[in-house]
Short mmCIF file of C-alpha atoms and ligand atoms in Angstrom, two decimals:
data_model
loop_
_atom_site.label_atom_id
_atom_site.label_comp_id
_atom_site.label_asym_id
_atom_site.label_seq_id
_atom_site.Cartn_x
_atom_site.Cartn_y
_atom_site.Cartn_z
CA MET H 1 4.42 -3.89 23.36
CA TYR H 2 7.64 -3.27 21.76
CA LYS H 3 6.95 -0.05 19.52
CA THR H 4 8.09 0.34 15.86
CA ASP H 5 9.30 3.92 15.06
CA THR H 6 7.28 5.96 12.58
CA ILE H 7 8.62 6.27 9.26
CA ALA H 8 8.69 8.99 6.90
CA ALA H 9 9.59 10.04 3.04
CA ILE H 10 8.22 11.27 -0.21
CA ALA H 11 7.00 8.18 -2.12
CA THR H 12 7.56 9.59 -5.53
CA ALA H 13 4.79 8.39 -8.58
CA LEU H 14 5.78 7.11 -11.17
CA GLY H 15 6.66 9.05 -14.13
CA GLU H 16 5.43 12.69 -14.34
CA SER H 17 2.91 13.25 -11.63
CA ALA H 18 1.23 16.20 -10.78
CA ILE H 19 0.48 15.24 -7.06
CA GLY H 20 3.11 13.87 -4.29
CA ILE H 21 2.83 11.51 -1.82
CA VAL H 22 4.22 11.81 2.11
CA ARG H 23 3.80 8.55 3.36
CA LEU H 24 3.88 7.68 6.92
CA SER H 25 4.07 4.04 8.92
CA GLY H 26 4.79 2.68 12.45
CA ASP H 27 2.84 3.35 15.41
CA GLU H 28 2.48 7.17 15.74
CA ALA H 29 2.15 7.77 12.08
CA ILE H 30 -1.79 8.83 12.90
CA GLU H 31 -0.27 10.64 16.33
CA ILE H 32 1.68 12.40 13.80
CA ALA H 33 0.04 13.21 11.04
CA SER H 34 -2.84 14.63 12.98
CA LYS H 35 -0.80 16.71 14.88
CA VAL H 36 0.44 18.65 11.63
CA PHE H 37 -3.41 18.51 10.25
CA LYS H 38 -6.16 20.72 9.99
CA GLY H 39 -9.08 19.52 9.56
CA LYS H 40 -11.20 16.49 10.90
CA ASN H 41 -9.38 14.75 13.99
CA LEU H 42 -7.70 12.07 12.07
CA ASN H 43 -7.13 10.10 15.54
CA ASN H 44 -10.81 9.42 15.01
CA VAL H 45 -11.87 9.09 11.31
CA ASP H 46 -12.19 5.09 10.08
CA SER H 47 -9.53 2.99 7.99
CA HIS H 48 -9.76 3.60 4.29
CA THR H 49 -10.42 7.50 4.75
CA ILE H 50 -9.44 9.79 2.21
CA ASN H 51 -9.61 13.28 4.66
CA TYR H 52 -9.49 16.64 3.10
CA GLY H 53 -7.41 19.92 4.58
CA HIS H 54 -4.73 21.68 5.40
CA ILE H 55 -1.12 20.44 6.73
CA ILE H 56 0.11 23.69 8.71
CA ASP H 57 3.44 23.70 10.72
CA PRO H 58 2.14 23.37 14.57
CA GLU H 59 5.00 25.64 15.98
CA THR H 60 3.54 28.50 13.61
CA GLY H 61 0.20 28.02 12.96
CA LYS H 62 1.08 28.66 8.96
CA VAL H 63 -0.71 26.35 6.37
CA ILE H 64 2.15 24.58 4.38
CA ASP H 65 -0.33 22.62 2.06
CA GLU H 66 -3.65 21.49 0.52
CA VAL H 67 -3.62 17.91 0.83
CA MET H 68 -6.04 15.32 0.97
CA VAL H 69 -5.14 12.68 3.37
CA SER H 70 -5.39 8.47 4.18
CA VAL H 71 -6.06 6.75 7.01
CA LEU H 72 -4.80 3.26 6.97
CA LYS H 73 -4.63 1.30 9.56
CA ALA H 74 -2.69 -1.96 10.65
CA PRO H 75 -2.83 -4.43 9.93
CA ARG H 76 -4.72 -3.13 6.18
CA SER H 77 -1.99 -0.79 4.75
CA TYR H 78 1.17 -1.81 2.68
CA THR H 79 3.27 -2.75 5.91
CA THR H 80 0.47 -4.00 7.87
CA GLU H 81 1.06 -0.88 10.48
CA ASP H 82 -0.53 2.08 11.01
CA SER H 83 0.20 4.17 7.91
CA VAL H 84 -0.76 7.62 6.77
CA GLU H 85 -0.34 9.25 2.80
CA ILE H 86 -0.89 12.78 2.56
CA ASN H 87 -1.15 13.93 -1.08
CA SER H 88 0.17 16.95 -2.06
CA HIS H 89 -0.84 18.91 -5.04
CA GLY H 90 1.49 22.09 -4.70
CA GLY H 91 4.78 20.83 -6.48
CA ILE H 92 7.82 19.39 -5.12
CA MET H 93 8.53 22.28 -2.81
CA ALA H 94 5.21 22.14 -0.62
CA ILE H 95 6.26 18.18 -0.99
CA GLN H 96 9.66 18.31 0.76
CA ARG H 97 8.09 21.06 3.02
CA VAL H 98 5.54 18.83 4.18
CA LEU H 99 7.88 16.12 5.18
CA GLU H 100 10.17 18.37 6.79
CA VAL H 101 7.16 19.27 9.31
CA VAL H 102 6.26 15.39 9.66
CA LEU H 103 9.62 14.85 10.64
CA ALA H 104 10.00 17.50 13.05
CA ASN H 105 6.75 15.80 14.44
CA GLY H 106 8.17 12.54 15.62
CA ALA H 107 8.95 11.03 12.91
CA ARG H 108 12.52 9.68 11.63
CA LEU H 109 13.10 9.78 7.97
CA ALA H 110 12.81 6.53 6.42
CA GLU H 111 15.68 4.25 4.56
CA PRO H 112 15.94 3.63 0.49
CA GLY H 113 13.51 0.52 1.01
CA GLU H 114 12.34 0.56 4.17
CA PHE H 115 8.33 0.75 3.41
CA SER H 116 8.87 -2.31 1.54
CA LYS H 117 11.41 -4.22 4.20
CA ARG H 118 8.49 -4.03 6.41
CA ALA H 119 6.24 -5.00 4.52
CA PHE H 120 8.09 -7.71 3.80
CA LEU H 121 9.55 -8.06 7.67
CA ASN H 122 5.50 -8.28 8.40
CA GLY H 123 5.04 -11.21 6.18
CA ARG H 124 2.56 -8.88 3.91
CA ILE H 125 4.92 -9.35 0.63
CA ASP H 126 7.63 -11.61 -0.14
CA LEU H 127 11.13 -11.12 -1.42
CA SER H 128 10.04 -11.49 -5.47
CA GLN H 129 7.05 -9.28 -4.47
CA ALA H 130 9.31 -6.50 -2.56
CA GLU H 131 11.80 -7.13 -5.81
CA ALA H 132 9.44 -6.54 -8.58
CA VAL H 133 8.72 -2.94 -6.74
CA MET H 134 11.72 -2.24 -7.08
CA ASP H 135 11.66 -3.23 -11.16
CA LEU H 136 8.16 -0.93 -11.51
CA ILE H 137 9.89 1.76 -9.87
CA GLN H 138 12.18 1.41 -12.60
CA ALA H 139 10.05 0.06 -15.22
CA LYS H 140 10.32 2.31 -18.74
CA THR H 141 7.07 1.40 -20.54
CA ASP H 142 4.19 0.36 -20.12
CA LYS H 143 4.29 -3.41 -20.88
CA ALA H 144 7.91 -2.90 -18.49
CA MET H 145 4.85 -2.17 -16.14
CA ASP H 146 2.82 -4.84 -16.57
CA ALA H 147 6.07 -7.95 -16.22
CA SER H 148 6.20 -5.76 -12.45
CA MET H 149 3.12 -5.80 -11.66
CA ASN H 150 2.70 -9.54 -12.46
CA GLN H 151 5.50 -10.67 -10.64
CA LEU H 152 3.98 -8.80 -7.84
CA GLN H 153 0.87 -10.26 -7.49
CA GLY H 154 3.33 -13.34 -7.30
CA SER H 155 3.50 -15.09 -10.27
CA LEU H 156 7.30 -15.64 -9.55
CA SER H 157 6.67 -16.86 -6.06
CA THR H 158 3.96 -18.76 -7.06
CA LYS H 159 5.49 -20.86 -9.99
CA ILE H 160 9.00 -21.31 -7.40
CA ARG H 161 6.71 -22.52 -4.38
CA SER H 162 4.64 -24.83 -6.76
CA LEU H 163 8.32 -26.59 -7.97
CA ARG H 164 9.42 -26.32 -4.41
CA GLN H 165 6.14 -27.97 -3.22
CA GLU H 166 6.94 -30.91 -6.47
CA MET H 167 10.46 -31.45 -5.24
CA LEU H 168 9.18 -32.23 -1.24
CA ASP H 169 6.79 -34.38 -2.23
CA THR H 170 9.69 -36.31 -4.21
CA LEU H 171 12.04 -36.21 -0.79
CA ALA H 172 9.21 -37.79 1.09
CA GLN H 173 8.45 -40.32 -1.10
CA VAL H 174 11.88 -40.87 -1.30
CA GLU H 175 11.89 -40.78 2.93
CA VAL H 176 8.73 -43.56 2.63
CA THR H 177 10.51 -45.69 0.16
CA ILE H 178 14.02 -45.58 2.47
CA ASP H 179 11.24 -47.26 4.97
CA TYR H 180 10.55 -49.99 3.26
CA PRO H 181 14.13 -51.65 2.64
CA GLU H 182 12.36 -55.45 2.15
CA TYR H 183 11.74 -54.47 -0.67
CA ASP H 184 14.82 -55.16 -2.70
CA ASP H 185 14.16 -52.70 -5.67
CA VAL H 186 14.04 -49.83 -3.20
CA GLU H 187 17.51 -48.05 -4.44
CA GLU H 188 16.57 -48.67 -7.64
CA MET H 189 13.48 -46.46 -7.24
CA SER H 190 14.22 -44.16 -5.36
CA LEU H 191 16.96 -42.90 -8.24
CA LYS H 192 14.53 -42.85 -10.41
CA GLN H 193 12.27 -40.81 -8.51
CA LEU H 194 14.54 -38.09 -8.26
CA ASN H 195 15.57 -38.21 -11.21
CA GLU H 196 12.60 -37.50 -12.88
CA THR H 197 11.72 -34.67 -11.12
CA ALA H 198 15.00 -33.03 -11.17
CA VAL H 199 14.61 -33.33 -14.86
CA HIS H 200 11.32 -31.98 -14.61
CA VAL H 201 12.37 -29.04 -12.17
CA LYS H 202 15.61 -28.14 -14.18
CA GLU H 203 13.23 -27.72 -17.49
CA GLN H 204 11.34 -25.08 -16.29
CA ILE H 205 13.33 -23.16 -14.18
CA GLN H 206 15.09 -22.84 -17.53
CA LYS H 207 12.10 -21.59 -19.12
CA ILE H 208 11.75 -19.29 -16.39
CA LEU H 209 14.85 -18.22 -17.40
CA HIS H 210 14.17 -18.82 -21.03
CA GLN H 211 10.97 -16.21 -20.65
CA ALA H 212 13.16 -13.76 -18.05
CA GLN H 213 15.80 -13.11 -20.61
CA HIS H 214 12.73 -11.49 -22.55
CA GLY H 215 11.26 -9.69 -19.44
CA ARG H 216 15.08 -8.19 -19.65
CA LEU H 217 14.04 -6.58 -23.28
CA PHE H 218 11.16 -5.06 -21.50
CA ARG H 219 13.33 -4.02 -18.48
CA ASP H 220 16.46 -3.04 -20.16
CA GLY H 221 15.16 -2.00 -23.69
CA ILE H 222 15.24 -3.59 -26.76
CA ASN H 223 19.28 -2.66 -28.08
CA THR H 224 19.15 -1.33 -31.12
CA ALA H 225 21.44 -1.08 -33.90
CA ILE H 226 20.79 1.93 -36.63
CA ILE H 227 23.47 1.22 -38.83
CA GLY H 228 24.71 2.79 -42.61
CA ARG H 229 27.04 4.97 -44.77
CA PRO H 230 27.50 8.27 -44.23
CA ASN H 231 24.19 10.10 -45.37
CA VAL H 232 21.65 7.40 -45.59
CA GLY H 233 19.11 8.98 -42.95
CA LYS H 234 20.23 7.69 -40.12
CA SER H 235 20.81 10.58 -38.07
CA SER H 236 16.75 12.15 -39.71
CA LEU H 237 15.54 8.17 -38.47
CA LEU H 238 16.88 8.76 -34.62
CA ASN H 239 14.84 11.74 -35.14
CA ARG H 240 11.68 10.91 -36.10
CA LEU H 241 11.75 8.09 -33.24
CA THR H 242 13.48 10.28 -30.80
CA GLY H 243 10.45 13.44 -31.50
CA LEU H 244 13.48 15.51 -31.89
CA GLU H 245 13.26 18.58 -33.52
CA LYS H 246 14.09 17.77 -37.28
CA ALA H 247 16.60 21.28 -37.05
CA ILE H 248 18.89 19.10 -35.76
CA VAL H 249 19.52 17.36 -38.95
CA THR H 250 21.65 19.27 -41.85
CA ASP H 251 23.13 18.94 -45.07
CA ILE H 252 26.99 19.71 -42.88
CA GLU H 253 27.94 16.82 -42.56
CA GLY H 254 29.08 16.11 -38.58
CA THR H 255 26.48 17.97 -36.83
CA THR H 256 26.13 16.73 -34.07
CA ARG H 257 24.16 17.00 -30.74
CA ASP H 258 26.37 16.09 -27.48
CA THR H 259 23.88 14.13 -25.70
CA ILE H 260 20.53 11.97 -26.72
CA GLU H 261 18.05 10.22 -25.14
CA GLU H 262 19.02 6.54 -25.57
CA TYR H 263 15.55 5.25 -25.29
CA VAL H 264 12.83 5.75 -27.60
CA ASN H 265 9.27 4.26 -27.21
CA VAL H 266 8.57 2.72 -30.07
CA ARG H 267 4.65 2.08 -29.38
CA GLY H 268 5.26 0.02 -26.02
CA VAL H 269 8.49 -1.80 -27.38
CA PRO H 270 11.23 -0.07 -25.70
CA LEU H 271 14.41 0.46 -27.89
CA ARG H 272 17.67 0.98 -26.58
CA LEU H 273 19.53 3.11 -29.73
CA ILE H 274 22.88 2.11 -29.38
CA ASP H 275 25.81 4.31 -30.58
CA THR H 276 24.21 7.12 -31.65
CA ALA H 277 26.83 9.73 -31.20
CA GLY H 278 28.62 7.02 -33.87
CA ILE H 279 25.56 7.64 -36.07
CA ARG H 280 26.34 11.32 -35.83
CA GLN H 281 30.54 11.41 -36.80
CA THR H 282 30.66 12.54 -40.92
CA ASP H 283 33.62 12.15 -42.41
CA GLU H 284 35.05 10.29 -45.63
CA VAL H 285 36.79 7.85 -42.93
CA VAL H 286 33.73 6.91 -41.78
CA GLU H 287 33.06 5.06 -44.22
CA ARG H 288 35.82 2.73 -43.36
CA ILE H 289 35.63 3.42 -39.12
CA GLY H 290 31.58 3.27 -39.85
CA VAL H 291 31.72 -0.47 -41.06
CA GLU H 292 34.56 -1.61 -37.91
CA ARG H 293 32.03 0.14 -35.58
CA SER H 294 28.85 -1.10 -36.85
CA ARG H 295 30.41 -4.88 -36.24
CA LYS H 296 31.11 -4.01 -32.85
CA VAL H 297 27.38 -2.04 -32.34
CA MET H 298 26.00 -5.43 -33.69
CA GLU H 299 27.52 -7.79 -31.33
CA GLU H 300 25.20 -5.72 -28.33
CA ALA H 301 22.54 -5.43 -30.73
CA ASP H 302 19.04 -7.69 -30.48
CA LEU H 303 17.76 -6.08 -33.44
CA VAL H 304 19.58 -3.78 -36.36
CA ILE H 305 17.85 -1.90 -38.79
CA LEU H 306 19.89 -1.08 -41.71
CA ILE H 307 19.29 2.11 -43.79
CA LEU H 308 20.38 1.80 -48.00
CA ASN H 309 19.59 5.07 -50.33
CA GLN H 310 17.87 3.89 -52.76
CA ALA H 311 18.72 7.09 -54.81
CA GLN H 312 22.07 5.88 -54.69
CA ALA H 313 23.68 2.44 -56.83
CA LEU H 314 24.56 -0.07 -54.22
CA GLN H 315 28.40 0.53 -52.63
CA GLU H 316 30.46 -1.48 -51.25
CA VAL H 317 29.72 -0.59 -48.09
CA ASP H 318 26.65 -1.52 -48.39
CA ILE H 319 26.98 -4.63 -49.76
CA GLU H 320 29.71 -5.40 -46.43
CA LEU H 321 27.05 -4.79 -44.16
CA LEU H 322 23.95 -6.35 -45.89
CA GLU H 323 26.16 -9.45 -45.71
CA LEU H 324 27.34 -8.56 -41.76
CA THR H 325 24.12 -8.36 -40.52
CA LYS H 326 22.51 -11.56 -42.70
CA ASP H 327 22.59 -13.67 -39.64
CA GLN H 328 20.70 -10.85 -37.04
CA ASN H 329 17.21 -9.89 -36.67
CA ARG H 330 17.02 -6.77 -38.82
CA ILE H 331 15.22 -4.70 -40.52
CA ILE H 332 15.89 -2.95 -44.11
CA LEU H 333 14.63 0.50 -44.94
CA LEU H 334 15.58 1.68 -48.17
CA ASN H 335 15.13 5.46 -47.59
CA LYS H 336 14.82 8.87 -49.69
CA GLN H 337 11.87 6.95 -51.59
CA ASP H 338 11.19 10.38 -52.32
CA LEU H 339 13.95 11.08 -54.73
CA GLU H 340 14.60 9.29 -58.41
CA PRO H 341 14.99 5.05 -57.92
CA GLN H 342 18.55 3.85 -58.62
CA LEU H 343 18.47 0.59 -56.16
CA THR H 344 16.13 -1.85 -57.24
CA HIS H 345 14.98 -4.93 -55.31
CA ALA H 346 17.01 -7.26 -57.54
CA ASP H 347 19.97 -5.23 -56.99
CA LEU H 348 19.58 -6.50 -53.27
CA GLU H 349 18.44 -9.95 -54.20
CA PRO H 350 21.62 -11.94 -53.66
CA TYR H 351 21.98 -9.74 -49.99
CA ILE H 352 18.67 -10.64 -48.69
CA GLN H 353 17.01 -13.26 -47.74
CA ASP H 354 13.67 -12.96 -46.07
CA ALA H 355 14.74 -8.99 -44.40
CA ASP H 356 12.10 -7.21 -44.23
CA LEU H 357 12.30 -4.29 -46.59
CA ILE H 358 10.30 -1.08 -45.51
CA ALA H 359 10.34 1.72 -48.27
CA THR H 360 10.82 4.43 -46.39
CA SER H 361 11.52 8.67 -46.76
CA MET H 362 12.15 10.16 -43.33
CA LEU H 363 11.69 13.73 -45.32
CA GLU H 364 8.41 12.44 -46.52
CA GLU H 365 8.01 11.09 -43.33
CA SER H 366 6.73 7.95 -45.13
CA GLY H 367 6.99 4.30 -44.06
CA ILE H 368 7.71 5.16 -40.41
CA ALA H 369 4.70 3.77 -39.74
CA GLU H 370 5.22 0.60 -40.99
CA LEU H 371 8.77 0.33 -39.37
CA GLU H 372 7.20 1.04 -35.68
CA ALA H 373 4.73 -1.93 -36.73
CA GLN H 374 7.00 -4.30 -37.78
CA ILE H 375 9.39 -3.90 -34.74
CA GLU H 376 6.21 -3.43 -32.65
CA GLN H 377 5.05 -7.40 -33.80
CA ARG H 378 8.03 -8.94 -34.61
CA PHE H 379 8.55 -8.14 -30.34
CA PHE H 380 5.02 -8.75 -29.63
CA SER H 381 4.06 -10.76 -31.49
CA GLY H 382 6.22 -13.99 -30.93
CA GLU H 383 7.07 -16.03 -27.89
CA ILE H 384 6.49 -13.13 -25.57
CA LYS H 385 3.25 -12.52 -26.09
CA SER H 386 2.47 -16.89 -26.56
CA GLY H 387 4.63 -17.38 -22.85
CA ASP H 388 1.78 -17.26 -20.38
CA VAL H 389 3.61 -15.38 -17.98
CA ASN H 390 7.05 -12.65 -18.27
CA TYR H 391 9.36 -13.29 -15.54
CA LEU H 392 11.33 -10.20 -14.45
CA LEU H 393 14.23 -11.77 -12.70
CA ASN H 394 17.00 -9.59 -11.47
CA THR H 395 20.75 -10.30 -11.07
CA ARG H 396 19.97 -12.04 -7.68
CA HIS H 397 17.45 -14.43 -9.27
CA THR H 398 18.84 -15.56 -12.02
CA GLN H 399 21.93 -16.69 -10.02
CA LEU H 400 19.63 -18.60 -8.23
CA LEU H 401 18.01 -20.14 -10.52
CA ARG H 402 21.30 -21.36 -12.75
CA GLN H 403 22.70 -22.54 -8.87
CA ALA H 404 20.00 -24.39 -8.68
CA ILE H 405 20.28 -25.92 -12.06
CA SER H 406 23.42 -27.10 -11.26
CA SER H 407 22.44 -28.73 -8.59
CA LEU H 408 20.43 -30.00 -10.27
CA ASP H 409 22.70 -31.56 -12.91
CA GLU H 410 24.50 -32.79 -9.80
CA VAL H 411 21.76 -34.94 -9.13
CA LEU H 412 21.31 -36.06 -12.97
CA GLU H 413 24.72 -37.06 -13.59
CA SER H 414 24.33 -38.85 -9.36
CA THR H 415 21.71 -40.78 -10.32
CA GLU H 416 22.63 -41.93 -14.07
CA MET H 417 25.98 -43.35 -11.69
CA MET H 418 23.74 -45.06 -9.18
CA LEU H 419 25.41 -43.27 -6.08
CA PRO H 420 24.12 -43.83 -3.02
CA VAL H 421 20.40 -41.99 -2.53
CA ASP H 422 21.65 -40.05 0.49
CA LEU H 423 24.13 -38.72 -1.43
CA ILE H 424 22.19 -37.62 -3.98
CA GLN H 425 19.39 -36.08 -1.78
CA MET H 426 22.06 -33.61 -0.61
CA ASP H 427 22.31 -31.67 -4.11
CA PHE H 428 18.81 -32.08 -4.52
CA THR H 429 17.59 -30.95 -1.15
CA ARG H 430 20.49 -27.99 -2.04
CA ALA H 431 19.05 -27.22 -5.41
CA TRP H 432 15.45 -26.42 -3.22
CA ASP H 433 17.09 -24.47 -0.66
CA LEU H 434 18.58 -22.22 -3.11
CA LEU H 435 14.73 -22.24 -4.79
CA GLY H 436 13.42 -21.15 -1.62
CA GLU H 437 15.85 -17.89 -1.18
CA ILE H 438 13.93 -16.40 -4.22
CA THR H 439 11.09 -15.72 -2.46
CA GLY H 440 12.67 -15.59 0.63
CA ASP H 441 11.98 -18.88 2.78
CA SER H 442 15.42 -18.88 3.80
CA VAL H 443 17.69 -14.95 3.87
CA GLN H 444 20.11 -13.63 6.15
CA ASP H 445 19.79 -10.61 7.76
CA GLU H 446 22.92 -8.99 5.99
CA LEU H 447 21.16 -9.87 2.75
CA LEU H 448 18.33 -8.37 3.23
CA ASN H 449 19.53 -5.31 4.30
CA LYS H 450 21.49 -5.11 0.93
CA LEU H 451 18.32 -5.46 -1.03
CA PHE H 452 16.29 -3.04 0.65
CA SER H 453 18.69 0.00 0.18
CA GLN H 454 18.49 -0.17 -3.59
CA PHE H 455 14.90 0.51 -3.26
CA CYS H 456 14.12 4.63 -3.67
CA LEU H 457 13.14 6.39 -0.32
CA GLY H 458 9.41 6.15 0.71
CA LYS H 459 8.78 2.55 -1.00
P1 GDP Q 501 23.14 9.99 -41.28
O1 GDP Q 501 24.39 10.66 -41.76
O2 GDP Q 501 23.13 8.50 -42.41
O3 GDP Q 501 22.62 10.60 -40.26
O4 GDP Q 501 21.81 10.84 -42.66
P2 GDP Q 501 21.14 12.25 -42.23
O5 GDP Q 501 19.90 12.24 -41.33
O6 GDP Q 501 22.11 13.02 -41.57
O7 GDP Q 501 20.68 12.90 -43.45
C1 GDP Q 501 21.71 13.04 -44.54
C2 GDP Q 501 20.81 14.27 -45.99
O8 GDP Q 501 20.43 13.22 -46.28
C3 GDP Q 501 20.40 15.62 -44.56
O9 GDP Q 501 20.35 16.43 -45.36
C4 GDP Q 501 19.06 14.66 -44.68
O10 GDP Q 501 18.15 15.84 -44.83
C5 GDP Q 501 18.40 13.66 -46.06
N1 GDP Q 501 17.66 12.77 -45.96
C6 GDP Q 501 17.53 11.72 -44.96
N2 GDP Q 501 16.61 10.69 -45.45
C7 GDP Q 501 15.61 11.77 -46.50
C8 GDP Q 501 14.77 11.20 -47.26
O11 GDP Q 501 14.41 10.30 -47.14
N3 GDP Q 501 15.02 11.92 -48.36
C9 GDP Q 501 15.48 13.36 -48.71
N4 GDP Q 501 15.32 13.62 -49.90
N5 GDP Q 501 16.35 13.15 -48.17
C10 GDP Q 501 16.76 12.70 -46.71
ZN1 ZN Q 502 24.34 12.60 -39.84
#
């Protein structure tokens, strides 16, 4: 029988983790592991057992690390091959040494994504599940991880498969109809069937794309712009949100830090703060540049947080920013509540419709919780939560879905023009094929290699 070579890599855990795992997969996984393991003889242990012992260098007999070793025999493993996971808690240096000794004893270093590739090739997971693994690795918050998990469990695949089944049924019906040419409305019936299914499938694809739009928010973060005149408290808010030292906000304007964390996690909502560098630039000309800059930043923003200083009367720049953001998903903060008010709700009346005004004081840290609650509520109470599934699509999925839609559009156009049925069937079948590529039912080797090479090592 053909032997698969045994691969090994460090399977880096999500986030900060105290333990590290070296993973092996292949026909000799257990044999290799037992060579470097001091404890029970791994060749004789049951599948799905965890075994305590030490990793040693068999050449010198020296102990490298204290470990727990899981043995997972084929086919009940992630790759469906014999697999071993060496759990080490000795830090990154120790885990490196464990990997080295495993490699020195017969394993080959895995290519990025090779574990998942094997899982896919062995029929353990489908392509969109494999890609979800990639998203999982890159997921930035808990909620994004939930969505990845969902896809990993096959929600996208399930949906796509049911759409393809529906299309296949229609194709079959059309074939049957065509086989009975004695009916004189054969063409008409077939056109109707193809049209109805195309309409329905297109709707469903659009729904997936729509939900994925929200999925993108989870994965990439909600593009958030914090805007306002100089000195209203933008940096202060940034610091509250990022939890950075208060000390970096000073009375001397122009105090800047070179880099600021781009992502903040507000109650599970990933905010990607745009133009944080711009926030910190200050001098007189900024009043003008500020508006220009805000205009640009806002084009990318999913959410705008506009800060006003309620301790000063409304100024022209404030009004410009209020007008600039009026169609935007925005939250307005009336900051510096700890100071004597100069700005009333009545002053703002002409410029706001249903904007959420939140009274804050960065100094006293009041109103921040309300802001966070507002952000959370907007993104979790709305459509995102009510949708039954959140799909996370990568660019390849999105492209395929769009292409499928345009093939279906061809179908719709041709059915309306009453073109010959076999011609319409071709576009219909193309859409069906394109959807199949999402679940990997028809992908070429080259594409596969490209896909899996994007994975981290050890996955
Ligand atoms: P930015 O220019 O908009 O980024 O404003 P900063 O965050 O740098 O704040 C400018 C000044 O206002 C700093 O001295 C802050 O300490 C101060 N400041 C910010 N928020 C408040 C607040 O709520 N109350 C008071 N009294 N001062 C604040
Ligand atoms: Zn500042």
